[in-house]
Coordinates of C-alpha atoms in Angstrom, one line a residue:
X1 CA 20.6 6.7 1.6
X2 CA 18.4 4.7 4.1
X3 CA 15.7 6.6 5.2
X4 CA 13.2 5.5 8.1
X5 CA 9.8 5.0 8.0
X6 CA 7.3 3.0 11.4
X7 CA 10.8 2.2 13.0
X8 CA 12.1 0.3 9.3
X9 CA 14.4 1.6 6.9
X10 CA 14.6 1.3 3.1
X11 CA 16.7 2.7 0.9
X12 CA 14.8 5.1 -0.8
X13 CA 11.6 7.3 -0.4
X14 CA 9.9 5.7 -4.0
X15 CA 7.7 3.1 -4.6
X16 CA 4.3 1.8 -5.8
X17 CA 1.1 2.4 -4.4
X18 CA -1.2 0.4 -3.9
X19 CA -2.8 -0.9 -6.9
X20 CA -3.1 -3.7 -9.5
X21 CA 0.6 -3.8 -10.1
X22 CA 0.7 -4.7 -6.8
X23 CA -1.3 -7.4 -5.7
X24 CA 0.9 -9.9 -8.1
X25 CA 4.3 -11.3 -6.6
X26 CA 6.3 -10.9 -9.8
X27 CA 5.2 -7.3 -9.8
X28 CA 6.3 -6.6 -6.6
X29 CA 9.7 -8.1 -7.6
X30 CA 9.4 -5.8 -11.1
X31 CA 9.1 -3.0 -8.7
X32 CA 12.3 -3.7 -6.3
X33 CA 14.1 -4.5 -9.4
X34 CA 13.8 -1.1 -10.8
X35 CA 14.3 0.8 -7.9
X36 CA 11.4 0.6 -6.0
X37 CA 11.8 0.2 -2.1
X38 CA 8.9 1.5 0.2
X39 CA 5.9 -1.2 -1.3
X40 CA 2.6 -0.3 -0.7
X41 CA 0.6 -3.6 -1.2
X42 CA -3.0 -3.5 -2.8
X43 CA -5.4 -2.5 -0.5
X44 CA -8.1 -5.8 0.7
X45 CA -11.4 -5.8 2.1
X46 CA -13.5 -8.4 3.8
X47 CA -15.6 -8.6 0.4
X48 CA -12.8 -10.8 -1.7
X49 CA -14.7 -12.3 -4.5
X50 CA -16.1 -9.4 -6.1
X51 CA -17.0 -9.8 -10.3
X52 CA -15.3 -6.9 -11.3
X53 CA -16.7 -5.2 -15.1
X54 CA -13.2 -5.7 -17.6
X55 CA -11.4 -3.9 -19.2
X56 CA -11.1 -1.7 -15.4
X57 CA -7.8 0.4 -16.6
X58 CA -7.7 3.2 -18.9
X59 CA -3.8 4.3 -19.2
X60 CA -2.3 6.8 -21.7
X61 CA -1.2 9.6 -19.8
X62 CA -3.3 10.3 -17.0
X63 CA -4.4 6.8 -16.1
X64 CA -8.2 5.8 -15.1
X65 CA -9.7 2.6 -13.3
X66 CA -13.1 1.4 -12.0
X67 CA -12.4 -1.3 -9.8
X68 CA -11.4 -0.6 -6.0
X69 CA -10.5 -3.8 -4.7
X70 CA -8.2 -6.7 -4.7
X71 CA -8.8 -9.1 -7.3
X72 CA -7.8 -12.1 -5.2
X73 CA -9.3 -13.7 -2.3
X74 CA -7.6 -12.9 0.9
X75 CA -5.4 -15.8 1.4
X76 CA -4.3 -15.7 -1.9
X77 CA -3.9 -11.7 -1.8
X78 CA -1.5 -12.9 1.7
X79 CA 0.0 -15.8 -0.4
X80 CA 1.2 -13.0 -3.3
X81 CA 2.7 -11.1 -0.8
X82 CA 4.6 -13.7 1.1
X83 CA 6.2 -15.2 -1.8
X84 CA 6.7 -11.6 -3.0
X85 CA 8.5 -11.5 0.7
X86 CA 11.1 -14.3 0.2
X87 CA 11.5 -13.4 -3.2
X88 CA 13.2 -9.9 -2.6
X89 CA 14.8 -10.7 0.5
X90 CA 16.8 -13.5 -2.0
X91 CA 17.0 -11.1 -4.7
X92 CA 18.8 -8.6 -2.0
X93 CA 20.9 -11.5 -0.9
X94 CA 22.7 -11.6 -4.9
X95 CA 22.6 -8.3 -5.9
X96 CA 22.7 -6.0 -2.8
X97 CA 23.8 -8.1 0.1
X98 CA 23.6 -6.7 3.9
X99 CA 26.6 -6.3 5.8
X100 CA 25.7 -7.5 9.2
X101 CA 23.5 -6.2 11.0
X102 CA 22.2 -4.3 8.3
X103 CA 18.2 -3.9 7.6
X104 CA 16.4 -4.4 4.4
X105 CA 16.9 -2.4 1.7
X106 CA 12.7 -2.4 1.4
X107 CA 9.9 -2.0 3.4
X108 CA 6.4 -3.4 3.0
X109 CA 3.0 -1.8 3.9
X110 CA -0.4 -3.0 4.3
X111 CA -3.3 -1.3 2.6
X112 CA -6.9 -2.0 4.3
X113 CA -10.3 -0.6 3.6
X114 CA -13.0 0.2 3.7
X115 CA -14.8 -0.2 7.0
X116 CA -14.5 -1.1 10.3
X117 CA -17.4 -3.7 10.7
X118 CA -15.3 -5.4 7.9
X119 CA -12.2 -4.9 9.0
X120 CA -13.3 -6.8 12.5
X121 CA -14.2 -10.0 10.2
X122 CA -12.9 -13.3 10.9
X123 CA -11.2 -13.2 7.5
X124 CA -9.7 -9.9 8.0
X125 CA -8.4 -10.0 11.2
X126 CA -6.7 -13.1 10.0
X127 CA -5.2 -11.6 7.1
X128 CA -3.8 -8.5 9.0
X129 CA -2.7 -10.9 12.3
X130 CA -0.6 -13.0 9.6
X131 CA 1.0 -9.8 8.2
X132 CA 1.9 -8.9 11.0
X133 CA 3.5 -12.1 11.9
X134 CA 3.4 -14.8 9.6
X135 CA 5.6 -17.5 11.4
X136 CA 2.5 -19.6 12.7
X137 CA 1.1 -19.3 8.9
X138 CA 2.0 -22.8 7.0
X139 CA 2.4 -21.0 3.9
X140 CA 5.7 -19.1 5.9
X141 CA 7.5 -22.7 6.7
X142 CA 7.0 -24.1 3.5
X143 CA 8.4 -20.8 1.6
X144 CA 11.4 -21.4 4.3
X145 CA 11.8 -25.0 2.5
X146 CA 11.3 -23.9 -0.9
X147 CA 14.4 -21.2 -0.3
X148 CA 16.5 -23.6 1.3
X149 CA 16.1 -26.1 -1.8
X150 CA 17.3 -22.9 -4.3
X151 CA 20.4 -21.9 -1.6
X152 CA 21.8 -25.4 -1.3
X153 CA 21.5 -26.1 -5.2
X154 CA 25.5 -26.2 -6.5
X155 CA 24.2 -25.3 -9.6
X156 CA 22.2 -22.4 -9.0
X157 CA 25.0 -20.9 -6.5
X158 CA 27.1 -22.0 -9.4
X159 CA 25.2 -20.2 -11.9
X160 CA 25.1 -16.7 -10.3
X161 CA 28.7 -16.9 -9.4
X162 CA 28.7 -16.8 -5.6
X163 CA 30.9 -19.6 -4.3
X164 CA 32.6 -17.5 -2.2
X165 CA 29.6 -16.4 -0.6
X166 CA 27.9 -19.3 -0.3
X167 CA 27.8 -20.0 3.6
X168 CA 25.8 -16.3 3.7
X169 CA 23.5 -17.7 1.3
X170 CA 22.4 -21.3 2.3
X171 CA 22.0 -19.2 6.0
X172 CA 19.1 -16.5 4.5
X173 CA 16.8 -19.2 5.1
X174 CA 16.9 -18.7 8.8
X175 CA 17.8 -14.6 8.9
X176 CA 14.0 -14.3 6.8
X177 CA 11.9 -12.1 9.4
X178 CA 8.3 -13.6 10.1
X179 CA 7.3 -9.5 10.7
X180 CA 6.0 -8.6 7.1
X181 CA 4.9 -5.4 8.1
X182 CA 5.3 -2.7 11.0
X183 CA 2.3 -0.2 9.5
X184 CA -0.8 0.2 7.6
X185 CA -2.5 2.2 5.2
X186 CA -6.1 3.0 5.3
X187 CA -8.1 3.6 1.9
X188 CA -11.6 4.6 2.3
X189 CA -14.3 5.1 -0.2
X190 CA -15.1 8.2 -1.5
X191 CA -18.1 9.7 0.9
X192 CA -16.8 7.6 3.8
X193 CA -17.9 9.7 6.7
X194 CA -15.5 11.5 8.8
X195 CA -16.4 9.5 12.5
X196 CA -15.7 5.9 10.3
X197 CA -12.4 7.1 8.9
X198 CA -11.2 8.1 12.7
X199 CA -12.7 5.0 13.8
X200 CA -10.7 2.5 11.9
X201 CA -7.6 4.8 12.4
X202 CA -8.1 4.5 16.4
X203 CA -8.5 0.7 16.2
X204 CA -5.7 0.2 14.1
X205 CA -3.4 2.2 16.4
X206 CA -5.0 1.1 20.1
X207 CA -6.6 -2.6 19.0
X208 CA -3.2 -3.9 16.7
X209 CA -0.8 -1.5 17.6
X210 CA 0.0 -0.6 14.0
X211 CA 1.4 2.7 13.2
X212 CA -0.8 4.4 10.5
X213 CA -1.7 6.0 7.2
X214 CA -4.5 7.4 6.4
X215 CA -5.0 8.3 2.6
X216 CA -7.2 11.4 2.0
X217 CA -8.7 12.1 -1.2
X218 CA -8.2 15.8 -3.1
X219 CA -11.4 16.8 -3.2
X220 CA -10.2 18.4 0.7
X221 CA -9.5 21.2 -1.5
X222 CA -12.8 21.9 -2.7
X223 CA -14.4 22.0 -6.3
X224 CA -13.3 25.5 -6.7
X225 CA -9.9 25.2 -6.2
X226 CA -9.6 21.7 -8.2
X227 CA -11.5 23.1 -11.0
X228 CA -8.8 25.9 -11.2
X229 CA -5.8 23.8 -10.9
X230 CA -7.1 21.3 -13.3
X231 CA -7.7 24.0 -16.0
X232 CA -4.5 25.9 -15.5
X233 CA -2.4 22.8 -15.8
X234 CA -4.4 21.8 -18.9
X235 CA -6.6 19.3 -17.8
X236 CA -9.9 21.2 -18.7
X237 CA -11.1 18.2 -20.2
X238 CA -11.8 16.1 -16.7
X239 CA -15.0 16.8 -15.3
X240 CA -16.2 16.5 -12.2
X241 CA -19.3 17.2 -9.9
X242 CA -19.7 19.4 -7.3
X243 CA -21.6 16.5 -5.4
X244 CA -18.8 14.3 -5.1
X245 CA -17.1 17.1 -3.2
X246 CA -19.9 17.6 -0.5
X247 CA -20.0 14.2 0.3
X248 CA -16.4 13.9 0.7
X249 CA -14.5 14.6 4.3
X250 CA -14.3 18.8 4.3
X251 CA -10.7 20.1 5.0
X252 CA -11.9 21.3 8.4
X253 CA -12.6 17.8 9.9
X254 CA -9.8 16.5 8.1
X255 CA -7.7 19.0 10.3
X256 CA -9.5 18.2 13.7
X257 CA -9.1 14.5 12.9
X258 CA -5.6 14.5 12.2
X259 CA -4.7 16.0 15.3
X260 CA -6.8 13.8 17.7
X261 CA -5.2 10.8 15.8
X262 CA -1.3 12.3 16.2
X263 CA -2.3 12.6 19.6
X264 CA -3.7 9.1 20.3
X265 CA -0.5 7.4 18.3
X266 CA 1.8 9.4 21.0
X267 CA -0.1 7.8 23.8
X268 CA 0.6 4.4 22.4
X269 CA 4.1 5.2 21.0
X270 CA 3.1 4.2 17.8
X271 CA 3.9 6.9 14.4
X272 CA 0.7 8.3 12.5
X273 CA 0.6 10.1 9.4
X274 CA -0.8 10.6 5.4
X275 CA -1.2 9.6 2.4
X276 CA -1.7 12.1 -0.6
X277 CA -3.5 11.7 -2.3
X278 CA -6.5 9.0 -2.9
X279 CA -7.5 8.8 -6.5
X280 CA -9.8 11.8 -7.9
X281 CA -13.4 10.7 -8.9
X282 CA -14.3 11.8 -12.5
X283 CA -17.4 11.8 -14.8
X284 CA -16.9 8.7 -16.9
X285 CA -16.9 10.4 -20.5
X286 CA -13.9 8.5 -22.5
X287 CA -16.0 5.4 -23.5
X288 CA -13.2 3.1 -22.7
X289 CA -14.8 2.1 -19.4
X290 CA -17.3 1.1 -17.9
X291 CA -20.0 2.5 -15.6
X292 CA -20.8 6.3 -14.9
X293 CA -17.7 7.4 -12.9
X294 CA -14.1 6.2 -12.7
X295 CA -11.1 7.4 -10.6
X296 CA -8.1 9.4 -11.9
X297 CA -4.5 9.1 -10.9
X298 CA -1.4 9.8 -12.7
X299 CA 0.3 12.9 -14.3
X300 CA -2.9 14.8 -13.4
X301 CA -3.3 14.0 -10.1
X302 CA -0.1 15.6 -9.1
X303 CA -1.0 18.9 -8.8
X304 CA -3.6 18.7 -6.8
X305 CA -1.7 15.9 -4.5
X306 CA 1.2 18.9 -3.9
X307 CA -1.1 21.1 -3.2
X308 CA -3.1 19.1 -0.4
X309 CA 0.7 18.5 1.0
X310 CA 0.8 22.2 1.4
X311 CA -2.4 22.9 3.2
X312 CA -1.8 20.1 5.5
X313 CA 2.1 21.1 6.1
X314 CA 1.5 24.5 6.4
X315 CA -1.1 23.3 9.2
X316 CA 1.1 20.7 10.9

């Protein structure tokens, strides 16, 4: 069942987040393959060549990490995502075809952080401007001739079996949309104040008329109330300090914000909504990684994700 999401459709409401897994290409392609179609690519920053402390993932049930950025530069972070682009629109075109006029059966979504005087960078603004319209990017044109070698090669139409639709596929080529994405995500840092997280959120939507995520973080409900579902659900043994709560953005600004941004994304007839939830900052205790604090997601984050989707749809 298609479902619509920024004025795209895809075929269903699952997909990665943003994360390792998906700054690669391949898997991206991994992800469609196995059911995956809303994509959330790895969030970027203007800082792109960061040395980041190995091993950074912890994953056995609840999973841990300690980096919080792209591994690649950001023209190779846009490269990865391009070719992930023409990949799955060819994969689509074999296994799940469109009837015409038809849309994608995916959707793609930028991730940005962390800060705004970053995000108005040279090299930033020229990542996002090629996102959102890649057709001037060289790297688009030659992926157009690399495709068109692989849909007018006999054998490989041969090899799939798909003579009889082989007009349909030597013309994907040409039907590829240059628009890789129609929204973005934002990801702040944990303590990102509450005027910088509306700030980015207001230029996204009135500067690059993108519709908008914003990803909060769980600590909006409080130490209390994590502590307690934590515990009850078994989780006892993840600790976490008051002090990262504090520092965080407090449910009541959350709700404030959230309405001003609804309302400035009406003005521009653009969409606006949420993310839920950011990863959950933890004292560092298992010795597998390194540093003094990493960030949980996973099995354990769930309950406190739901119940920051209750507060916040009970409110809206």
């Amino acid at each position: 069942r298609l479902i619509r999401v920024f004025g795209e459709t895809c075929e269903t409401p699952v997909g990665p987040a943003a994360g390792p897994h998906t700054q690669l290409a391949q898997n991206i392609v991994v992800s469609w393959l196995t059911g995956g179609r809303f994509i959330e690519l790895k969030t970027v920053q203007i800082m792109d060549r960061l040395e980041i402390a190995k091993p950074c993932i912890d994953a056995e049930d609840e999973c841990y990490n300690t980096e919080w950025s792209s591994e690649y530069t950001l023209p190779k972070a846009f490269d990865e995502y391009l070719k992930a682009w023409f990949a799955l629109h060819l994969l689509e075109e074999v296994f799940d075809p469109r009837l015409d006029g038809e849309a994608n059966s995916f959707s793609f979504n930028m991730s940005v952080g962390y800060n705004l005087e970053g995000i108005k960078q040279p090299p930033m603004q020229e990542f996002i401007d090629s996102m959102v319209d890649a057709r001037r990017h060289p790297k688009f044109a030659e992926y157009v001739r690399t495709l068109e070698k692989w849909v007018n090669d006999a054998a490989f139409i041969k090899d799939l079996g798909l003579e009889s639709r082989r007009a349909q596929l030597q013309g994907l080529p040409g039907r590829i949309a240059s628009k890789l994405v129609r929204g973005v995500t934002l990801s702040t840092m944990h303590g990102c104040p509450p005027h910088e997280i509306e700030a980015i959120c207001q230029y996204m939507l009135e500067e690059k008329s993108l519709n908008t995520f914003v990803k909060l973080n769980p600590t909006l409900l409080g130490f209390d109330r994590v502590r307690e579902i934590l515990d009850a659900c078994g989780f006892d043994y993840l600790k976490v300090k008051p002090e990262s709560f504090a520092h965080d953005l407090q449910l009541d600004q959350a709700k404030a914000m959230l309405r001003r941004l609804i309302k400035c994304s009406r003005d521009k007839g653009l969409s606006f909504g949420v993310k839920l939830t950011n990863t959950l900052g933890a004292v560092n205790g298992k010795g597998a990684l390194p540093g003094d604090e990493f960030y949980m997601s996973g099995r354990a984050l769930y309950p406190l994700s739901i119940n920051v989707a209750a507060i916040l749809s009970r409110e809206f």
